[in-house]
């Protein structure tokens, strides 16, 4: 038996990224995270595998921009 974690799926814009500037392209993520979003993800990762979905995910550059944003914040 494995100890696999359940998956928690989160949306990017408006959930993690505050998205107050609106869409500016897949690689442009100018706004800060929503208050508490990063702490929530960190704490939830103890119990869940985190899956983040976004229209940005359709390009590797968009995925790279989201990874860099997460590392920064």
PDB file of N, CA and C in Angstrom:
ATOM      1  N   UNK A   1       0.841  -1.180   0.000  1.00  0.00           N
ATOM      2  CA  UNK A   1       0.000   0.000   0.000  1.00  0.00           C
ATOM      3  C   UNK A   1       0.890   1.249   0.000  1.00  0.00           C
ATOM      4  N   UNK A   2       0.522   2.243  -0.771  1.00  0.00           N
ATOM      5  CA  UNK A   2       1.296   3.479  -0.829  1.00  0.00           C
ATOM      6  C   UNK A   2       0.603   4.566  -0.017  1.00  0.00           C
ATOM      7  N   UNK A   3       1.388   5.530   0.386  1.00  0.00           N
ATOM      8  CA  UNK A   3       0.853   6.665   1.125  1.00  0.00           C
ATOM      9  C   UNK A   3       0.706   7.864   0.200  1.00  0.00           C
ATOM     10  N   UNK A   4      -0.067   7.687  -0.855  1.00  0.00           N
ATOM     11  CA  UNK A   4      -0.267   8.773  -1.818  1.00  0.00           C
ATOM     12  C   UNK A   4      -1.205   9.818  -1.242  1.00  0.00           C
ATOM     13  N   UNK A   5      -0.874  11.056  -1.516  1.00  0.00           N
ATOM     14  CA  UNK A   5      -1.703  12.165  -1.055  1.00  0.00           C
ATOM     15  C   UNK A   5      -2.813  12.423  -2.062  1.00  0.00           C
ATOM     16  N   UNK A   6      -3.976  12.856  -1.612  1.00  0.00           N
ATOM     17  CA  UNK A   6      -5.011  13.289  -2.547  1.00  0.00           C
ATOM     18  C   UNK A   6      -4.558  14.566  -3.265  1.00  0.00           C
ATOM     19  N   UNK A   7      -5.145  14.842  -4.407  1.00  0.00           N
ATOM     20  CA  UNK A   7      -4.786  16.016  -5.202  1.00  0.00           C
ATOM     21  C   UNK A   7      -5.692  17.183  -4.833  1.00  0.00           C
ATOM     22  N   UNK A   8      -5.078  18.333  -4.615  1.00  0.00           N
ATOM     23  CA  UNK A   8      -5.805  19.576  -4.396  1.00  0.00           C
ATOM     24  C   UNK A   8      -5.531  20.459  -5.604  1.00  0.00           C
ATOM     25  N   UNK A   9      -6.562  20.776  -6.364  1.00  0.00           N
ATOM     26  CA  UNK A   9      -6.415  21.579  -7.575  1.00  0.00           C
ATOM     27  C   UNK A   9      -6.777  23.034  -7.288  1.00  0.00           C
ATOM     28  N   UNK A  10      -5.868  23.932  -7.651  1.00  0.00           N
ATOM     29  CA  UNK A  10      -6.069  25.364  -7.440  1.00  0.00           C
ATOM     30  C   UNK A  10      -5.952  26.109  -8.759  1.00  0.00           C
ATOM     31  N   UNK A  11      -6.752  27.148  -8.911  1.00  0.00           N
ATOM     32  CA  UNK A  11      -6.667  28.011 -10.077  1.00  0.00           C
ATOM     33  C   UNK A  11      -5.601  29.076  -9.810  1.00  0.00           C
ATOM     34  N   UNK A  12      -5.034  29.630 -10.868  1.00  0.00           N
ATOM     35  CA  UNK A  12      -3.956  30.607 -10.740  1.00  0.00           C
ATOM     36  C   UNK A  12      -4.475  32.028 -10.574  1.00  0.00           C
ATOM     37  N   UNK A  13      -5.013  32.602 -11.649  1.00  0.00           N
ATOM     38  CA  UNK A  13      -5.412  34.015 -11.651  1.00  0.00           C
ATOM     39  C   UNK A  13      -6.654  34.241 -10.799  1.00  0.00           C
ATOM     40  N   UNK A  14      -6.519  35.127  -9.839  1.00  0.00           N
ATOM     41  CA  UNK A  14      -7.612  35.458  -8.944  1.00  0.00           C
ATOM     42  C   UNK A  14      -7.657  34.588  -7.699  1.00  0.00           C
ATOM     43  N   UNK A  15      -6.919  33.486  -7.694  1.00  0.00           N
ATOM     44  CA  UNK A  15      -6.871  32.611  -6.526  1.00  0.00           C
ATOM     45  C   UNK A  15      -5.484  32.703  -5.883  1.00  0.00           C
ATOM     46  N   UNK A  16      -4.450  32.390  -6.650  1.00  0.00           N
ATOM     47  CA  UNK A  16      -3.075  32.513  -6.150  1.00  0.00           C
ATOM     48  C   UNK A  16      -2.559  33.913  -6.478  1.00  0.00           C
ATOM     49  N   UNK A  17      -2.501  34.243  -7.752  1.00  0.00           N
ATOM     50  CA  UNK A  17      -2.077  35.566  -8.230  1.00  0.00           C
ATOM     51  C   UNK A  17      -3.276  36.493  -8.128  1.00  0.00           C
ATOM     52  N   UNK A  18      -3.108  37.657  -7.503  1.00  0.00           N
ATOM     53  CA  UNK A  18      -4.262  38.530  -7.244  1.00  0.00           C
ATOM     54  C   UNK A  18      -4.950  39.030  -8.513  1.00  0.00           C
ATOM     55  N   UNK A  19      -4.248  39.084  -9.627  1.00  0.00           N
ATOM     56  CA  UNK A  19      -4.833  39.393 -10.939  1.00  0.00           C
ATOM     57  C   UNK A  19      -5.493  40.767 -10.989  1.00  0.00           C
ATOM     58  N   UNK A  20      -5.013  41.721 -10.189  1.00  0.00           N
ATOM     59  CA  UNK A  20      -5.632  43.046 -10.208  1.00  0.00           C
ATOM     60  C   UNK A  20      -5.329  43.846 -11.465  1.00  0.00           C
ATOM     61  N   UNK A  21      -4.269  43.485 -12.191  1.00  0.00           N
ATOM     62  CA  UNK A  21      -3.940  44.180 -13.438  1.00  0.00           C
ATOM     63  C   UNK A  21      -4.584  43.544 -14.665  1.00  0.00           C
ATOM     64  N   UNK A  22      -5.238  42.412 -14.483  1.00  0.00           N
ATOM     65  CA  UNK A  22      -5.859  41.734 -15.616  1.00  0.00           C
ATOM     66  C   UNK A  22      -4.838  41.021 -16.489  1.00  0.00           C
ATOM     67  N   UNK A  23      -5.316  40.431 -17.568  1.00  0.00           N
ATOM     68  CA  UNK A  23      -4.488  39.632 -18.469  1.00  0.00           C
ATOM     69  C   UNK A  23      -3.520  40.520 -19.237  1.00  0.00           C
ATOM     70  N   UNK A  24      -2.238  40.175 -19.180  1.00  0.00           N
ATOM     71  CA  UNK A  24      -1.207  40.908 -19.912  1.00  0.00           C
ATOM     72  C   UNK A  24      -0.316  39.958 -20.705  1.00  0.00           C
ATOM     73  N   UNK A  25      -0.727  38.717 -20.800  1.00  0.00           N
ATOM     74  CA  UNK A  25       0.047  37.717 -21.514  1.00  0.00           C
ATOM     75  C   UNK A  25       0.435  36.585 -20.584  1.00  0.00           C
ATOM     76  N   UNK A  26       0.725  35.441 -21.175  1.00  0.00           N
ATOM     77  CA  UNK A  26       1.010  34.230 -20.390  1.00  0.00           C
ATOM     78  C   UNK A  26       2.220  34.363 -19.486  1.00  0.00           C
ATOM     79  N   UNK A  27       3.177  35.177 -19.875  1.00  0.00           N
ATOM     80  CA  UNK A  27       4.414  35.275 -19.090  1.00  0.00           C
ATOM     81  C   UNK A  27       4.481  36.515 -18.207  1.00  0.00           C
ATOM     82  N   UNK A  28       3.455  37.345 -18.249  1.00  0.00           N
ATOM     83  CA  UNK A  28       3.451  38.582 -17.462  1.00  0.00           C
ATOM     84  C   UNK A  28       2.549  38.376 -16.245  1.00  0.00           C
ATOM     85  N   UNK A  29       3.174  38.336 -15.060  1.00  0.00           N
ATOM     86  CA  UNK A  29       2.432  38.104 -13.816  1.00  0.00           C
ATOM     87  C   UNK A  29       2.858  39.197 -12.837  1.00  0.00           C
ATOM     88  N   UNK A  30       2.291  40.418 -12.987  1.00  0.00           N
ATOM     89  CA  UNK A  30       2.816  41.572 -12.268  1.00  0.00           C
ATOM     90  C   UNK A  30       2.313  41.768 -10.840  1.00  0.00           C
ATOM     91  N   UNK A  31       1.213  41.162 -10.491  1.00  0.00           N
ATOM     92  CA  UNK A  31       0.574  41.467  -9.219  1.00  0.00           C
ATOM     93  C   UNK A  31       1.022  40.526  -8.101  1.00  0.00           C
ATOM     94  N   UNK A  32       0.886  40.975  -6.856  1.00  0.00           N
ATOM     95  CA  UNK A  32       1.280  40.117  -5.734  1.00  0.00           C
ATOM     96  C   UNK A  32       0.297  38.958  -5.557  1.00  0.00           C
ATOM     97  N   UNK A  33       0.697  37.976  -4.771  1.00  0.00           N
ATOM     98  CA  UNK A  33      -0.236  36.888  -4.458  1.00  0.00           C
ATOM     99  C   UNK A  33      -1.394  37.413  -3.608  1.00  0.00           C
ATOM    100  N   UNK A  34      -2.509  36.721  -3.658  1.00  0.00           N
ATOM    101  CA  UNK A  34      -3.604  37.032  -2.746  1.00  0.00           C
ATOM    102  C   UNK A  34      -3.124  36.795  -1.321  1.00  0.00           C
ATOM    103  N   UNK A  35      -3.572  37.611  -0.379  1.00  0.00           N
ATOM    104  CA  UNK A  35      -3.139  37.430   1.005  1.00  0.00           C
ATOM    105  C   UNK A  35      -3.426  36.006   1.498  1.00  0.00           C
ATOM    106  N   UNK A  36      -2.417  35.388   2.045  1.00  0.00           N
ATOM    107  CA  UNK A  36      -2.563  34.047   2.604  1.00  0.00           C
ATOM    108  C   UNK A  36      -2.421  32.915   1.610  1.00  0.00           C
ATOM    109  N   UNK A  37      -2.335  33.215   0.325  1.00  0.00           N
ATOM    110  CA  UNK A  37      -2.300  32.152  -0.688  1.00  0.00           C
ATOM    111  C   UNK A  37      -1.056  31.282  -0.566  1.00  0.00           C
ATOM    112  N   UNK A  38       0.088  31.901  -0.417  1.00  0.00           N
ATOM    113  CA  UNK A  38       1.332  31.125  -0.358  1.00  0.00           C
ATOM    114  C   UNK A  38       1.396  30.283   0.911  1.00  0.00           C
ATOM    115  N   UNK A  39       0.965  30.831   2.021  1.00  0.00           N
ATOM    116  CA  UNK A  39       0.942  30.069   3.278  1.00  0.00           C
ATOM    117  C   UNK A  39      -0.028  28.895   3.157  1.00  0.00           C
ATOM    118  N   UNK A  40      -1.179  29.133   2.526  1.00  0.00           N
ATOM    119  CA  UNK A  40      -2.152  28.057   2.337  1.00  0.00           C
ATOM    120  C   UNK A  40      -1.548  26.920   1.520  1.00  0.00           C
ATOM    121  N   UNK A  41      -0.891  27.269   0.405  1.00  0.00           N
ATOM    122  CA  UNK A  41      -0.280  26.244  -0.447  1.00  0.00           C
ATOM    123  C   UNK A  41       0.781  25.477   0.339  1.00  0.00           C
ATOM    124  N   UNK A  42       1.617  26.210   1.059  1.00  0.00           N
ATOM    125  CA  UNK A  42       2.689  25.573   1.842  1.00  0.00           C
ATOM    126  C   UNK A  42       2.098  24.597   2.863  1.00  0.00           C
ATOM    127  N   UNK A  43       1.110  25.059   3.618  1.00  0.00           N
ATOM    128  CA  UNK A  43       0.501  24.204   4.640  1.00  0.00           C
ATOM    129  C   UNK A  43      -0.242  23.023   4.022  1.00  0.00           C
ATOM    130  N   UNK A  44      -0.966  23.272   2.938  1.00  0.00           N
ATOM    131  CA  UNK A  44      -1.735  22.201   2.288  1.00  0.00           C
ATOM    132  C   UNK A  44      -0.831  21.140   1.681  1.00  0.00           C
ATOM    133  N   UNK A  45       0.382  21.521   1.299  1.00  0.00           N
ATOM    134  CA  UNK A  45       1.279  20.563   0.647  1.00  0.00           C
ATOM    135  C   UNK A  45       1.713  19.430   1.586  1.00  0.00           C
ATOM    136  N   UNK A  46       1.522  19.609   2.878  1.00  0.00           N
ATOM    137  CA  UNK A  46       1.799  18.521   3.819  1.00  0.00           C
ATOM    138  C   UNK A  46       0.802  17.373   3.643  1.00  0.00           C
ATOM    139  N   UNK A  47      -0.403  17.703   3.243  1.00  0.00           N
ATOM    140  CA  UNK A  47      -1.485  16.721   3.179  1.00  0.00           C
ATOM    141  C   UNK A  47      -1.960  16.404   1.761  1.00  0.00           C
ATOM    142  N   UNK A  48      -1.620  17.269   0.805  1.00  0.00           N
ATOM    143  CA  UNK A  48      -2.107  17.133  -0.570  1.00  0.00           C
ATOM    144  C   UNK A  48      -0.973  17.285  -1.574  1.00  0.00           C
ATOM    145  N   UNK A  49      -1.146  16.679  -2.724  1.00  0.00           N
ATOM    146  CA  UNK A  49      -0.342  16.992  -3.893  1.00  0.00           C
ATOM    147  C   UNK A  49      -1.026  18.193  -4.540  1.00  0.00           C
ATOM    148  N   UNK A  50      -0.312  19.269  -4.707  1.00  0.00           N
ATOM    149  CA  UNK A  50      -0.898  20.505  -5.231  1.00  0.00           C
ATOM    150  C   UNK A  50      -0.814  20.508  -6.757  1.00  0.00           C
ATOM    151  N   UNK A  51      -1.943  20.751  -7.407  1.00  0.00           N
ATOM    152  CA  UNK A  51      -2.006  20.893  -8.867  1.00  0.00           C
ATOM    153  C   UNK A  51      -2.568  22.282  -9.161  1.00  0.00           C
ATOM    154  N   UNK A  52      -1.817  23.076  -9.901  1.00  0.00           N
ATOM    155  CA  UNK A  52      -2.246  24.435 -10.231  1.00  0.00           C
ATOM    156  C   UNK A  52      -2.611  24.477 -11.703  1.00  0.00           C
ATOM    157  N   UNK A  53      -3.811  24.983 -11.989  1.00  0.00           N
ATOM    158  CA  UNK A  53      -4.249  25.062 -13.383  1.00  0.00           C
ATOM    159  C   UNK A  53      -4.448  26.517 -13.788  1.00  0.00           C
ATOM    160  N   UNK A  54      -4.171  26.774 -15.059  1.00  0.00           N
ATOM    161  CA  UNK A  54      -4.291  28.116 -15.599  1.00  0.00           C
ATOM    162  C   UNK A  54      -4.263  28.045 -17.118  1.00  0.00           C
ATOM    163  N   UNK A  55      -4.845  29.036 -17.754  1.00  0.00           N
ATOM    164  CA  UNK A  55      -4.704  29.119 -19.208  1.00  0.00           C
ATOM    165  C   UNK A  55      -3.236  29.364 -19.573  1.00  0.00           C
ATOM    166  N   UNK A  56      -2.446  29.878 -18.642  1.00  0.00           N
ATOM    167  CA  UNK A  56      -1.011  30.071 -18.855  1.00  0.00           C
ATOM    168  C   UNK A  56      -0.302  28.737 -19.082  1.00  0.00           C
ATOM    169  N   UNK A  57      -0.886  27.671 -18.584  1.00  0.00           N
ATOM    170  CA  UNK A  57      -0.265  26.346 -18.673  1.00  0.00           C
ATOM    171  C   UNK A  57      -0.192  25.809 -20.091  1.00  0.00           C
ATOM    172  N   UNK A  58      -0.864  26.448 -21.020  1.00  0.00           N
ATOM    173  CA  UNK A  58      -0.861  25.950 -22.399  1.00  0.00           C
ATOM    174  C   UNK A  58       0.481  26.176 -23.100  1.00  0.00           C
ATOM    175  N   UNK A  59       1.342  27.019 -22.528  1.00  0.00           N
ATOM    176  CA  UNK A  59       2.673  27.217 -23.115  1.00  0.00           C
ATOM    177  C   UNK A  59       3.740  26.946 -22.062  1.00  0.00           C
ATOM    178  N   UNK A  60       4.885  26.453 -22.507  1.00  0.00           N
ATOM    179  CA  UNK A  60       5.962  26.178 -21.552  1.00  0.00           C
ATOM    180  C   UNK A  60       6.474  27.465 -20.925  1.00  0.00           C
ATOM    181  N   UNK A  61       6.404  28.569 -21.663  1.00  0.00           N
ATOM    182  CA  UNK A  61       6.851  29.846 -21.113  1.00  0.00           C
ATOM    183  C   UNK A  61       5.906  30.325 -20.004  1.00  0.00           C
ATOM    184  N   UNK A  62       4.622  30.071 -20.174  1.00  0.00           N
ATOM    185  CA  UNK A  62       3.658  30.402 -19.127  1.00  0.00           C
ATOM    186  C   UNK A  62       3.879  29.561 -17.883  1.00  0.00           C
ATOM    187  N   UNK A  63       4.139  28.273 -18.075  1.00  0.00           N
ATOM    188  CA  UNK A  63       4.423  27.386 -16.938  1.00  0.00           C
ATOM    189  C   UNK A  63       5.705  27.819 -16.231  1.00  0.00           C
ATOM    190  N   UNK A  64       6.705  28.193 -17.003  1.00  0.00           N
ATOM    191  CA  UNK A  64       7.969  28.659 -16.427  1.00  0.00           C
ATOM    192  C   UNK A  64       7.751  29.949 -15.632  1.00  0.00           C
ATOM    193  N   UNK A  65       6.918  30.857 -16.147  1.00  0.00           N
ATOM    194  CA  UNK A  65       6.636  32.113 -15.439  1.00  0.00           C
ATOM    195  C   UNK A  65       5.924  31.844 -14.111  1.00  0.00           C
ATOM    196  N   UNK A  66       4.995  30.885 -14.095  1.00  0.00           N
ATOM    197  CA  UNK A  66       4.311  30.551 -12.846  1.00  0.00           C
ATOM    198  C   UNK A  66       5.276  29.928 -11.841  1.00  0.00           C
ATOM    199  N   UNK A  67       6.166  29.055 -12.303  1.00  0.00           N
ATOM    200  CA  UNK A  67       7.151  28.440 -11.402  1.00  0.00           C
ATOM    201  C   UNK A  67       8.068  29.504 -10.812  1.00  0.00           C
ATOM    202  N   UNK A  68       8.504  30.450 -11.632  1.00  0.00           N
ATOM    203  CA  UNK A  68       9.377  31.520 -11.143  1.00  0.00           C
ATOM    204  C   UNK A  68       8.645  32.390 -10.122  1.00  0.00           C
ATOM    205  N   UNK A  69       7.376  32.664 -10.380  1.00  0.00           N
ATOM    206  CA  UNK A  69       6.558  33.465  -9.459  1.00  0.00           C
ATOM    207  C   UNK A  69       6.437  32.756  -8.117  1.00  0.00           C
ATOM    208  N   UNK A  70       6.167  31.457  -8.156  1.00  0.00           N
ATOM    209  CA  UNK A  70       6.044  30.691  -6.912  1.00  0.00           C
ATOM    210  C   UNK A  70       7.362  30.677  -6.147  1.00  0.00           C
ATOM    211  N   UNK A  71       8.468  30.531  -6.853  1.00  0.00           N
ATOM    212  CA  UNK A  71       9.781  30.525  -6.193  1.00  0.00           C
ATOM    213  C   UNK A  71      10.072  31.896  -5.563  1.00  0.00           C
ATOM    214  N   UNK A  72       9.663  32.949  -6.237  1.00  0.00           N
ATOM    215  CA  UNK A  72       9.914  34.310  -5.741  1.00  0.00           C
ATOM    216  C   UNK A  72       9.082  34.610  -4.498  1.00  0.00           C
ATOM    217  N   UNK A  73       7.833  34.140  -4.500  1.00  0.00           N
ATOM    218  CA  UNK A  73       6.926  34.477  -3.401  1.00  0.00           C
ATOM    219  C   UNK A  73       6.835  33.369  -2.376  1.00  0.00           C
TER     220      UNK A  73
END
